[in-house]
Short mmCIF file of C-alpha atoms in Angstrom, two decimals:
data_model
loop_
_atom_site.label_atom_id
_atom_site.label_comp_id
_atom_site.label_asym_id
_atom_site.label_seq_id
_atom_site.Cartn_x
_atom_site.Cartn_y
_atom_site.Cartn_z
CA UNK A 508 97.37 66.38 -15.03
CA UNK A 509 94.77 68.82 -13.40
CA UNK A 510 94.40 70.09 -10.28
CA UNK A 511 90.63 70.96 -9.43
CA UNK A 512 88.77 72.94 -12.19
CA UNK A 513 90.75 76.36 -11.93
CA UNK A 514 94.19 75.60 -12.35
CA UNK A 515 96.10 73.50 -14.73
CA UNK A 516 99.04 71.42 -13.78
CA UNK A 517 101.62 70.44 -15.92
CA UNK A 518 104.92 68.79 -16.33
CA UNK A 519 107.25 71.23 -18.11
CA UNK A 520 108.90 68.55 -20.50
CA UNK A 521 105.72 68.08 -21.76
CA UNK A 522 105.05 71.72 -22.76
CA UNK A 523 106.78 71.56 -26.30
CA UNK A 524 104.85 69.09 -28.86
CA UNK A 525 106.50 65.90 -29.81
CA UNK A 526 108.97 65.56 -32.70
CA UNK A 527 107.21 62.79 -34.24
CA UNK A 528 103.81 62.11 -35.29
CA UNK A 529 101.47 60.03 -33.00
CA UNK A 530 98.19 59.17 -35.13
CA UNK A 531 94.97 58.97 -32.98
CA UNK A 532 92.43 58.85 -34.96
CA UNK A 533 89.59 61.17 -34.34
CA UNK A 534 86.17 60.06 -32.93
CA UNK A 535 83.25 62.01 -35.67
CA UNK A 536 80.14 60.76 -37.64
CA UNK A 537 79.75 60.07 -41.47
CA UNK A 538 81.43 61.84 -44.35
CA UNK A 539 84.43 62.92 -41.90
CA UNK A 540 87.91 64.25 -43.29
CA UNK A 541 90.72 64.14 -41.17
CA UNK A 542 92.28 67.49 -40.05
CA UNK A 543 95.84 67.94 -39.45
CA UNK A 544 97.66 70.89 -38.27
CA UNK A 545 99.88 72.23 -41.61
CA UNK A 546 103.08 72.18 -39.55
CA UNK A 547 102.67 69.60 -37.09
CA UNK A 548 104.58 66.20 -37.54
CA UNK A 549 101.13 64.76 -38.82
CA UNK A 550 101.15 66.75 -41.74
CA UNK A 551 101.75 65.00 -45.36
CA UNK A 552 102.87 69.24 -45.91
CA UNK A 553 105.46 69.26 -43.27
CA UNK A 554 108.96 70.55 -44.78
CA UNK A 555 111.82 69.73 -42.92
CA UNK A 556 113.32 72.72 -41.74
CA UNK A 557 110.88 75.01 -44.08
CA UNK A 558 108.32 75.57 -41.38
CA UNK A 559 108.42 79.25 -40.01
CA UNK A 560 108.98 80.52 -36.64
CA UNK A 561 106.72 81.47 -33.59
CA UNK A 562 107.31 85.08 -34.21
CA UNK A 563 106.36 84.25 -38.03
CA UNK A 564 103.42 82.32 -37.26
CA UNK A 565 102.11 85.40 -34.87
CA UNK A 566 102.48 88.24 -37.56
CA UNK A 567 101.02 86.51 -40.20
CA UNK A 568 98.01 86.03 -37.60
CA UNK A 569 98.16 89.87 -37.35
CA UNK A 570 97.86 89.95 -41.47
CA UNK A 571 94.87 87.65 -41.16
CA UNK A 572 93.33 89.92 -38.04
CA UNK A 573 93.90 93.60 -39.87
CA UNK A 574 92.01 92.30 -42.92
CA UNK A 575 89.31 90.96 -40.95
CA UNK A 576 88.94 94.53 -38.95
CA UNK A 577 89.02 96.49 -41.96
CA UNK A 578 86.26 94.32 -43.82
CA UNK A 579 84.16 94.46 -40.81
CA UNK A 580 84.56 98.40 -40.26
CA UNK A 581 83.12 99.09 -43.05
CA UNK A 582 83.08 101.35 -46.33
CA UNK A 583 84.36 103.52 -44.19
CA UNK A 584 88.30 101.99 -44.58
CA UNK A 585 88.07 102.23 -48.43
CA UNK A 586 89.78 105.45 -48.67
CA UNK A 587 92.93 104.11 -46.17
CA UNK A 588 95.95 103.67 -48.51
CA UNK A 589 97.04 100.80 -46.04
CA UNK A 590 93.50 99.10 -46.81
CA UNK A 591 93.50 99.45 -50.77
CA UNK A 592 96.96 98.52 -50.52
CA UNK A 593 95.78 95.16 -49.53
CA UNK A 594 93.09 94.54 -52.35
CA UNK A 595 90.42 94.76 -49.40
CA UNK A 596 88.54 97.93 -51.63
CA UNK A 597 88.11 94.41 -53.96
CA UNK A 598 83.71 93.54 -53.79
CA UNK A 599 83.54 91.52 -51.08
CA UNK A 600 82.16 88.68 -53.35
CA UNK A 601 85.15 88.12 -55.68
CA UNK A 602 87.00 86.19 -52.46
CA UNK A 603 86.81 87.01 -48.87
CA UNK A 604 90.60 88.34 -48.42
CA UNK A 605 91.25 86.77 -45.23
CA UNK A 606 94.89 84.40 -45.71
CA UNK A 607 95.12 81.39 -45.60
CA UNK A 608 94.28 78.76 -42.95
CA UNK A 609 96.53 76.65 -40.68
CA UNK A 610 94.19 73.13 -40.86
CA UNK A 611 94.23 70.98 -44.03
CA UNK A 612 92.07 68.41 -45.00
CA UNK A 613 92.37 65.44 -47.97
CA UNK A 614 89.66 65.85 -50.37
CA UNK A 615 89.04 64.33 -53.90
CA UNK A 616 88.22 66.04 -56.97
CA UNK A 617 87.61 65.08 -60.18
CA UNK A 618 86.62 61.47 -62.18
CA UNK A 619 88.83 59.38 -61.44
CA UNK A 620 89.40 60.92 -58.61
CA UNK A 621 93.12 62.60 -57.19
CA UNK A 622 93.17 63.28 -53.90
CA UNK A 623 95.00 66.83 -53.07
CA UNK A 624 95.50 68.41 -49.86
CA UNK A 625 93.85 71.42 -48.57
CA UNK A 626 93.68 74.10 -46.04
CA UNK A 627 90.15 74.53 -44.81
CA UNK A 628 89.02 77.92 -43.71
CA UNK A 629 85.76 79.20 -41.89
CA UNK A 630 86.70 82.97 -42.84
CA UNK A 631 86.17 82.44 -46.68
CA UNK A 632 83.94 80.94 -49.04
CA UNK A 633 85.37 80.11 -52.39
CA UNK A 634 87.29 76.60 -52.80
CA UNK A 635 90.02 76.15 -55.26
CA UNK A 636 93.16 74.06 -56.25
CA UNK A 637 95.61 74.77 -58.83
CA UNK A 638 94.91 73.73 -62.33
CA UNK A 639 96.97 72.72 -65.45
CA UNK A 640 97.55 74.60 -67.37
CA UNK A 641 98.97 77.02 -65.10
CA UNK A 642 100.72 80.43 -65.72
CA UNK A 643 102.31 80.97 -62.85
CA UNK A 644 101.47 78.26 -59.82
CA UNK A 645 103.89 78.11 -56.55
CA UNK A 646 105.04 74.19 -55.84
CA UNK A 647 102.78 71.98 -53.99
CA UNK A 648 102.36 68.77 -52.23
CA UNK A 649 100.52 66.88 -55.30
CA UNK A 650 100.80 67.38 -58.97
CA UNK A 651 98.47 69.68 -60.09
CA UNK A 652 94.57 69.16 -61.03
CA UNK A 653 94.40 68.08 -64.66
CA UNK A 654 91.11 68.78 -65.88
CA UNK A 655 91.52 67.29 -69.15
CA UNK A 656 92.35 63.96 -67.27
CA UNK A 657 88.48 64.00 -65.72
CA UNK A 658 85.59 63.10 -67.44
CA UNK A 659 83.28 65.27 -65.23
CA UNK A 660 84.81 68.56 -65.40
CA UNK A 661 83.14 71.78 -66.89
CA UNK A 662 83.91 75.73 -66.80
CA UNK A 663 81.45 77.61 -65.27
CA UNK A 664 79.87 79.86 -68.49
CA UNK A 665 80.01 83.62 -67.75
CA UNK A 666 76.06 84.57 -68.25
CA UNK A 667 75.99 81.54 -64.98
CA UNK A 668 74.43 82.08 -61.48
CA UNK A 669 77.84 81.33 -59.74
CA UNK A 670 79.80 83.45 -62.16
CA UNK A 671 77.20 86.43 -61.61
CA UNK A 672 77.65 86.20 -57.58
CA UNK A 673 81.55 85.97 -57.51
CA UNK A 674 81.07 89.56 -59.20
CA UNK A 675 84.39 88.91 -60.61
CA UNK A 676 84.08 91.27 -63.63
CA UNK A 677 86.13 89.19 -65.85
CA UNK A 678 85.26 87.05 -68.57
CA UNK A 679 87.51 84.56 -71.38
CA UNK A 680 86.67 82.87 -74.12
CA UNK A 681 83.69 82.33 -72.42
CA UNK A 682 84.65 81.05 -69.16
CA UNK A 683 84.33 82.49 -65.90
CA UNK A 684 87.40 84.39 -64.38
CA UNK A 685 87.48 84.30 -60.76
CA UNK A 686 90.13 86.11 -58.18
CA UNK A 687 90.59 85.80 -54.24
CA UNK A 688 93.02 88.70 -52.98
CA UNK A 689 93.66 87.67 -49.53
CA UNK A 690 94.96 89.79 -46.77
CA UNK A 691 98.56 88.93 -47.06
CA UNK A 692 98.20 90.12 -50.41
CA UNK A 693 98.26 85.70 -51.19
CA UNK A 694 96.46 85.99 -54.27
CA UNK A 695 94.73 82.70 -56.33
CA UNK A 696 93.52 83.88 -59.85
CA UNK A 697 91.38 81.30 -62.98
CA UNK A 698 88.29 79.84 -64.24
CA UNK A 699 85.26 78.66 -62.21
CA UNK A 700 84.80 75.42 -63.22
CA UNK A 701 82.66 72.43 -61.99
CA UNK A 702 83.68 69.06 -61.31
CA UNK A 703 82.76 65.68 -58.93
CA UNK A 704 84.35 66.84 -55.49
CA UNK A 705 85.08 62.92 -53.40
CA UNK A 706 84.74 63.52 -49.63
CA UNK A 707 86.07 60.76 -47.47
CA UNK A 708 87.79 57.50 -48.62
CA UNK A 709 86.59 56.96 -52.21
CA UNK A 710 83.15 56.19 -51.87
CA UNK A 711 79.94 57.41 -54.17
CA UNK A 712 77.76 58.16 -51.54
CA UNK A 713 80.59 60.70 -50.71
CA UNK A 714 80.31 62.27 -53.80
CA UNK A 715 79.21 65.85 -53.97
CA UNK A 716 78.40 66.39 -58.00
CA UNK A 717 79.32 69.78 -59.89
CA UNK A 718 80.94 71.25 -57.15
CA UNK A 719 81.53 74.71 -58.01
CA UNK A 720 85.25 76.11 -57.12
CA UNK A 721 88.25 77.74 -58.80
CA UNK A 722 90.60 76.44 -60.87
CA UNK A 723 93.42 78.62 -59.92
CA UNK A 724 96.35 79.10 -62.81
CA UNK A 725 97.78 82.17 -61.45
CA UNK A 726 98.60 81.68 -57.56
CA UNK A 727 101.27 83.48 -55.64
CA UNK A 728 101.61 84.10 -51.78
CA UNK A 729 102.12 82.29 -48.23
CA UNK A 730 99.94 78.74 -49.03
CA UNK A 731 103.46 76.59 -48.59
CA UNK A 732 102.58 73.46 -50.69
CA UNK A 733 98.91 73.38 -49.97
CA UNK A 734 97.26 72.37 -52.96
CA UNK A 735 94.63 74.55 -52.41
CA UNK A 736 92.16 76.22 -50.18
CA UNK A 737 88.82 75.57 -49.24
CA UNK A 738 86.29 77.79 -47.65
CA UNK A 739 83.59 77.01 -45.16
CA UNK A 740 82.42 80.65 -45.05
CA UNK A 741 78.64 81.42 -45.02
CA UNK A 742 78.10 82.06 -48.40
CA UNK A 743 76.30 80.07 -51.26
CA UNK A 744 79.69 79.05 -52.89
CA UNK A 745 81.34 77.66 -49.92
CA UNK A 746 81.58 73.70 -49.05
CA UNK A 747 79.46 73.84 -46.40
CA UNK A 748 76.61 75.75 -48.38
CA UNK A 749 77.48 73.52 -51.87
CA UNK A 750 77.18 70.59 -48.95
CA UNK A 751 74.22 71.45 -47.29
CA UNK A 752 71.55 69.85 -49.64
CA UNK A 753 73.45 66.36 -49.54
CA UNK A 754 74.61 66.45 -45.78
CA UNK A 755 72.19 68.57 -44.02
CA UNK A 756 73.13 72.49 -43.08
CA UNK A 757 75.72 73.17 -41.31
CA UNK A 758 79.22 71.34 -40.17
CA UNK A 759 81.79 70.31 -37.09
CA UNK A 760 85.15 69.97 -36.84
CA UNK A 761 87.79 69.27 -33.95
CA UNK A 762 91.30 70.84 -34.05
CA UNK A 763 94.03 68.46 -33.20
CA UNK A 764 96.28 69.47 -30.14
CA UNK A 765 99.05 70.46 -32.33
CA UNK A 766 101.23 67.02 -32.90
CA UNK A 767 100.09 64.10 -31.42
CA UNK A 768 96.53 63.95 -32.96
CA UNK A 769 94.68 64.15 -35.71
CA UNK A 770 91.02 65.97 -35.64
CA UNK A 771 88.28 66.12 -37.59
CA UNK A 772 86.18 68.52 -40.44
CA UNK A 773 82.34 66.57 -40.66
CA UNK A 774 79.65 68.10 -43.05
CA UNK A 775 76.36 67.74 -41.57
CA UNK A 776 75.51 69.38 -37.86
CA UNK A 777 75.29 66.18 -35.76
CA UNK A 778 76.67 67.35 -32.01
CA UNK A 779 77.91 65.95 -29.66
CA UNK A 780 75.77 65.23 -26.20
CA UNK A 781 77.92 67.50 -24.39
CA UNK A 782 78.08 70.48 -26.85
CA UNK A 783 76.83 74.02 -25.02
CA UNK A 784 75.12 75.98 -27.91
CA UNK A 785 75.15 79.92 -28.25
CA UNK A 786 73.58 81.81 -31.00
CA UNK A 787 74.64 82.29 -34.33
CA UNK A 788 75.05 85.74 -35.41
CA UNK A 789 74.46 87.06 -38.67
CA UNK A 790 75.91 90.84 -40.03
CA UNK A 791 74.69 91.95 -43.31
CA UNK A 792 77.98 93.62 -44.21
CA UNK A 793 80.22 90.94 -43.46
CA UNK A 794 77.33 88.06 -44.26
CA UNK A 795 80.41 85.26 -44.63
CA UNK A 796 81.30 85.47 -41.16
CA UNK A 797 80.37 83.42 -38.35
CA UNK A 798 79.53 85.81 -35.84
CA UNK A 799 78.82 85.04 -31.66
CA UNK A 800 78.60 86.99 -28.90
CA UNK A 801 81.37 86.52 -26.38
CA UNK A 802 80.18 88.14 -22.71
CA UNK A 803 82.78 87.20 -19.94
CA UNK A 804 85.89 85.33 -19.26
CA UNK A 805 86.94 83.47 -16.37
CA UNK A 806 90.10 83.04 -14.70
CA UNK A 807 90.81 80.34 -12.56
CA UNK A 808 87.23 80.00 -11.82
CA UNK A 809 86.42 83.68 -11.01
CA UNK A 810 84.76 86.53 -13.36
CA UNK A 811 87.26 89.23 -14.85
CA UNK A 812 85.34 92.22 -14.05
CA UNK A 813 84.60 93.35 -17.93
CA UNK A 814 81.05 94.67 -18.48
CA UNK A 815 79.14 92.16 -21.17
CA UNK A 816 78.81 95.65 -23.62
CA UNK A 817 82.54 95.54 -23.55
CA UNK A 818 82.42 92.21 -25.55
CA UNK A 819 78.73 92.90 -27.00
CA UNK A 820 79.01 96.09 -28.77
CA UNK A 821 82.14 94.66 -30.95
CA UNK A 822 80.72 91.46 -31.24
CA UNK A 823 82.75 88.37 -32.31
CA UNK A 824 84.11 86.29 -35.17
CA UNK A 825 84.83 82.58 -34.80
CA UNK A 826 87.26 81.74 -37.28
CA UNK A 827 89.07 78.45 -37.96
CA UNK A 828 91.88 80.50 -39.51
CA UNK A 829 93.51 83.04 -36.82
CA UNK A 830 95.80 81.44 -34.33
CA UNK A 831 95.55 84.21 -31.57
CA UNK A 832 92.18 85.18 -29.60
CA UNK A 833 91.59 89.02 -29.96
CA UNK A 834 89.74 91.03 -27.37
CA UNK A 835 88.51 93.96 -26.86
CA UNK A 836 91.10 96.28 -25.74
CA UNK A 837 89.77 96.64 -21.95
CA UNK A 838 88.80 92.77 -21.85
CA UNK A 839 92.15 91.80 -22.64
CA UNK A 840 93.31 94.35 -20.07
CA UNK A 841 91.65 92.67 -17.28
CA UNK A 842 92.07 89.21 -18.11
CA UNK A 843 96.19 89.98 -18.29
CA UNK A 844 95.76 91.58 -14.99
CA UNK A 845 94.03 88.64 -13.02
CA UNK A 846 96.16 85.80 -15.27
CA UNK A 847 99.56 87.96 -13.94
CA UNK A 848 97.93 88.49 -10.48
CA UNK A 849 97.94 84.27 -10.36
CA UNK A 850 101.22 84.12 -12.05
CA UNK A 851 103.43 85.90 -10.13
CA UNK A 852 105.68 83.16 -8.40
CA UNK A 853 106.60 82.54 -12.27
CA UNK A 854 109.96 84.62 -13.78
CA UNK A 855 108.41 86.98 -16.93
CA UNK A 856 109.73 86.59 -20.32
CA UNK A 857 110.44 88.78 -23.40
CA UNK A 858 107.51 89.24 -25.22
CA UNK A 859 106.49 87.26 -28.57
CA UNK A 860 105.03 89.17 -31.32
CA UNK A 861 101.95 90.41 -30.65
CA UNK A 862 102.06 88.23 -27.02
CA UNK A 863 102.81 90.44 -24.02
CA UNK A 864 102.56 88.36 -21.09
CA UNK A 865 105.37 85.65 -21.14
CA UNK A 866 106.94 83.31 -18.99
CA UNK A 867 110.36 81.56 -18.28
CA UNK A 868 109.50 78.25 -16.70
CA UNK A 869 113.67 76.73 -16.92
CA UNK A 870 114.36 74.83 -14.06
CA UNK A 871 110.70 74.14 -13.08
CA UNK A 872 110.07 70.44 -13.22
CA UNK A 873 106.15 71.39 -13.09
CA UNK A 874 103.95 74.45 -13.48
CA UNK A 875 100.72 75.48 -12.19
CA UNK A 876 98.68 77.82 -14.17
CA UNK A 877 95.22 79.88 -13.48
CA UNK A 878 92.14 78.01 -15.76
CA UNK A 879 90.61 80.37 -18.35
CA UNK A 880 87.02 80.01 -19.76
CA UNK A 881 85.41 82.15 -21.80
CA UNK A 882 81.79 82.75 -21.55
CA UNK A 883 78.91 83.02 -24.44
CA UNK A 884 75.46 84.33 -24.51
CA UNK A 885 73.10 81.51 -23.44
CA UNK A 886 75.46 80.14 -20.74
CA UNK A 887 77.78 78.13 -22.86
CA UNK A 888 81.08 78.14 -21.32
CA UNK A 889 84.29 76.80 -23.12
CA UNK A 890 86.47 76.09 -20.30
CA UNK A 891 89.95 76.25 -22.10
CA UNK A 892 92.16 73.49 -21.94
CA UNK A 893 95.91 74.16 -20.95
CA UNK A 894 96.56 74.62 -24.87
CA UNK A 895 94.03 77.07 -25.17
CA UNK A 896 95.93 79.35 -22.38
CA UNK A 897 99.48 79.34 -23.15
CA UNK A 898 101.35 79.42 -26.41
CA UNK A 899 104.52 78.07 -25.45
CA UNK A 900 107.70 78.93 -28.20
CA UNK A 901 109.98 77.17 -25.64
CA UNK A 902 110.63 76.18 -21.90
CA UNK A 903 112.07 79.50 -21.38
CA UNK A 904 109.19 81.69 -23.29
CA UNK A 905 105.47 80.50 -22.68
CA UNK A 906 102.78 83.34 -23.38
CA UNK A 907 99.43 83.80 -22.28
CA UNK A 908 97.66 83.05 -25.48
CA UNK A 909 95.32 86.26 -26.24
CA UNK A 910 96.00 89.32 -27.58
CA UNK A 911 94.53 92.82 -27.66
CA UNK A 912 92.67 94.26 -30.68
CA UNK A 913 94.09 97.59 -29.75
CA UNK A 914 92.35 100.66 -29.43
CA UNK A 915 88.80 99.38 -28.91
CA UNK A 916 87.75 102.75 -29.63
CA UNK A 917 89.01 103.32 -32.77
CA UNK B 952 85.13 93.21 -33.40
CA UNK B 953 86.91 90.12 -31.40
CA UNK B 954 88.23 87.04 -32.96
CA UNK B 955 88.05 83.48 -31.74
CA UNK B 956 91.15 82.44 -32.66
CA UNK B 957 92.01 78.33 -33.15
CA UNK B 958 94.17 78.34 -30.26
CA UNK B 959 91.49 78.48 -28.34
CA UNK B 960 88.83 76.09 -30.55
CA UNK B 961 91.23 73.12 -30.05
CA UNK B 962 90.58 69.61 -28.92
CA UNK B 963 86.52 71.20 -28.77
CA UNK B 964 84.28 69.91 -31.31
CA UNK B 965 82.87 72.84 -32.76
CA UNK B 966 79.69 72.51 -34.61
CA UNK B 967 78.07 74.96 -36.62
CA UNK B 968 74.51 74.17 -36.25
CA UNK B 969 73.42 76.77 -39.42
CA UNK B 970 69.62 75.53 -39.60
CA UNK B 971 69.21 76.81 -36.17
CA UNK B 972 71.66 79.53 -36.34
CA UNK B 973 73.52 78.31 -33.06
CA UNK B 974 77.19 77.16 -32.58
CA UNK B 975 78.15 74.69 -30.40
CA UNK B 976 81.60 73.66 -28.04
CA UNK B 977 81.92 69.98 -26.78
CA UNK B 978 84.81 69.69 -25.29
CA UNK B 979 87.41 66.74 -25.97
CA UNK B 980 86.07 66.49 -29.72
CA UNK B 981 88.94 64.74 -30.66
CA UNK B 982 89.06 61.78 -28.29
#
């Protein structure tokens, strides 16, 4: 239910996402794989009772955003104890260290194929599942990738192109040894390996052949039962890059409201007619991310007063993988100020995690709350739906959804 | 730097549009 452009109205008893799965399917073009949220009822990886809490969900997002600061400040972070105690001192080509991803995808592997489940990440580049035989694997969803059982398999030989890039440094009998440390210290260790990857349902003009990704036999960390990971990062090893020859360059997805649909990942850059378009960035020290430049937000239809350089001189990261917005320290100032200025009729929570600015809407049968929309270079505008401003935990604790980065001096 | 989080990508379709460096927002992607 809306109310005009700047305000969102909603009934309360819809704020929390339903219990149960409601399957609409998702509207995309050719070679499309269905995206799920990982602990939405939708998801083939949902454990009953396993899944973790809002608070849990929020500081993990705080492991993924620290490891994406202290890759993009620099060389200058390798001599922090806190950094090399999370394997970010690692090359940055042996695995972008950036967690794990909250999405997953079906994709097939292998000839015959076996379909496995996987998280799908814009913040990193190499793709892997686990592997038999495996040393020392966590449980997932699927039994694990046999490649004796597929007729197309291969390692990747050491003295190999990919093998040289991952700048792993390691080398067995021959094979290449890769390793992703990620920055909740997750960790996904084996051989490089090659093999027929199956997008979509089952058919050969879906077929991407020797797709290059890890066959992980020494895995450890927060994946749940993902089977595996795979990255849509910027690099030459990543899906979309392995993808681009076959599908065209570049790819789309659309993130399912959190329960009662499913979205989409699509490998090939058709858009849709109503897409607004900003530039894509590009930083040679952090080439793997997808960089844009953020310049204003709106609330409730007017401009937070934040000068562009406040966004610009940071930049921006868009990444399919952190839950939480992060802005500059004065931008988030301002937009907290104008959201509270609009909010005021509504009782203040406790705070969430790293979510300051909370509300108790018990009792209320419907709430009315400010429009946000945040503003790119070029003029596109994403005019945030009510999801995208409040992360609601529960009736009695729904938080504006954006955080601070901190000191935005520092 | 900031981060555009997924909360925030959801229900847009976002397209990476790499051959001419641009990225794109539709909104409802999903429907």
């Amino acid at each position: 239910e809306s109310s005009g452009p700047d305000w969102h109205v909603v009934s309360v008893t819809s704020l929390l996402p339903d219990a149960v799965c409601k399957p609409k399917r998702a509207v995309s073009n050719s070679s499309a794989l269905s995206v799920v949220h990982r602990h939405a009822p939708c998801s083939p990886l949902q454990a009953r009772g396993g899944e973790p809490s809002h608070a849990e969900i929020l500081d993990r997002d705080q492991d993924r955003v620290d490891s994406i600061h202290r890759l993009t400040a620099g060389p200058s972070t390798a001599d922090d104890p806190a950094s090399a105690s999370k394997g970010v001192s690692l090359p940055a080509r042996r695995g972008v260290p950036l967690g794990t991803a909250n999405y997953i995808v079906s994709v097939g592997l292998g000839t015959p194929k076996r379909d496995f489940l996987v998280v799908f990440d814009t913040g990193s580049d190499l793709s892997w599942v686990q592997c038999k035989p495996c040393d020392d694997c966590y449980q997932q969803h699927d039994p694990l990738f046999d490649p004796s059982q597929s007729t197309t398999y291969s390692a990747v030989p050491c003295g190999a192109p990919e093998c040289r890039r991952l700048d792993s440094g390691s080398c067995s009998s021959g094979k290449c040894r890769y390793e992703v440390v990620y920055g909740d210290m997750s960790q996904t260790d084996g051989n490089l390996a090659r093999d027929t990857l199956t997008l979509g349902p089952s058919s050969s003009s879906d077929q991407l052949q020797g797709f290059v990704f890890g066959c992980g036999d020494d895995d450890t960390g927060l994946f749940g039962k993902a089977d595996g990971l795979f990255g849509l990062g910027r690099d030459k090893v990543s899906l979309a890059s392995q993808a681009a020859a076959k599908y065209g360059t570049g790819f789309s997805y659309c993130l399912p409201s959190s329960s009662s649909a499913e979205g989409y990942l699509s490998l090939g850059s058709a858009a849709p007619p109503n897409a607004q378009f900003t530039a894509m960035v590009t930083r040679s020290d952090t080439p793997s991310f997808y960089y844009l430049n953020l310049v204003g937000i709106k609330v409730a239809g007017r401009t937070v007063r934040v000068s562009p350089a406040v966004f610009r001189t940071p930049g921006t990261v868009i990444d399919s993988g952190t839950v939480i917005t992060r802005l500059p320290s004065r931008a988030y100032s301002a937009l907290r100020s104008s959201f509270a200025g609009l909010m005021r009729r509504y009782k203040r929570a406790p705070a969430l995690s790293i979510l300051d600015t909370c509300y108790d809407f018990t009792g209320r049968a419907k709430v009315r709350i400010p429009s946000v929309a945040l503003l790119f270079d070029g003029g596109a505008t994403l005019n945030l739906g009510f999801g995208g401003v409040l992360y609601v935990a529960k009736k009695s604790q729904a938080c504006l959804a954006f955080a601070s980065n901190g000191d935005d001096t520092s | 730097i900031g981060i555009l989080g997924n909360m925030q990508q959801k229900t847009f379709a976002v397209v990476y549009d790499v051959a001419n460096q641009k990225i794109g927002f539709g909104a409802k992607g999903c429907s």
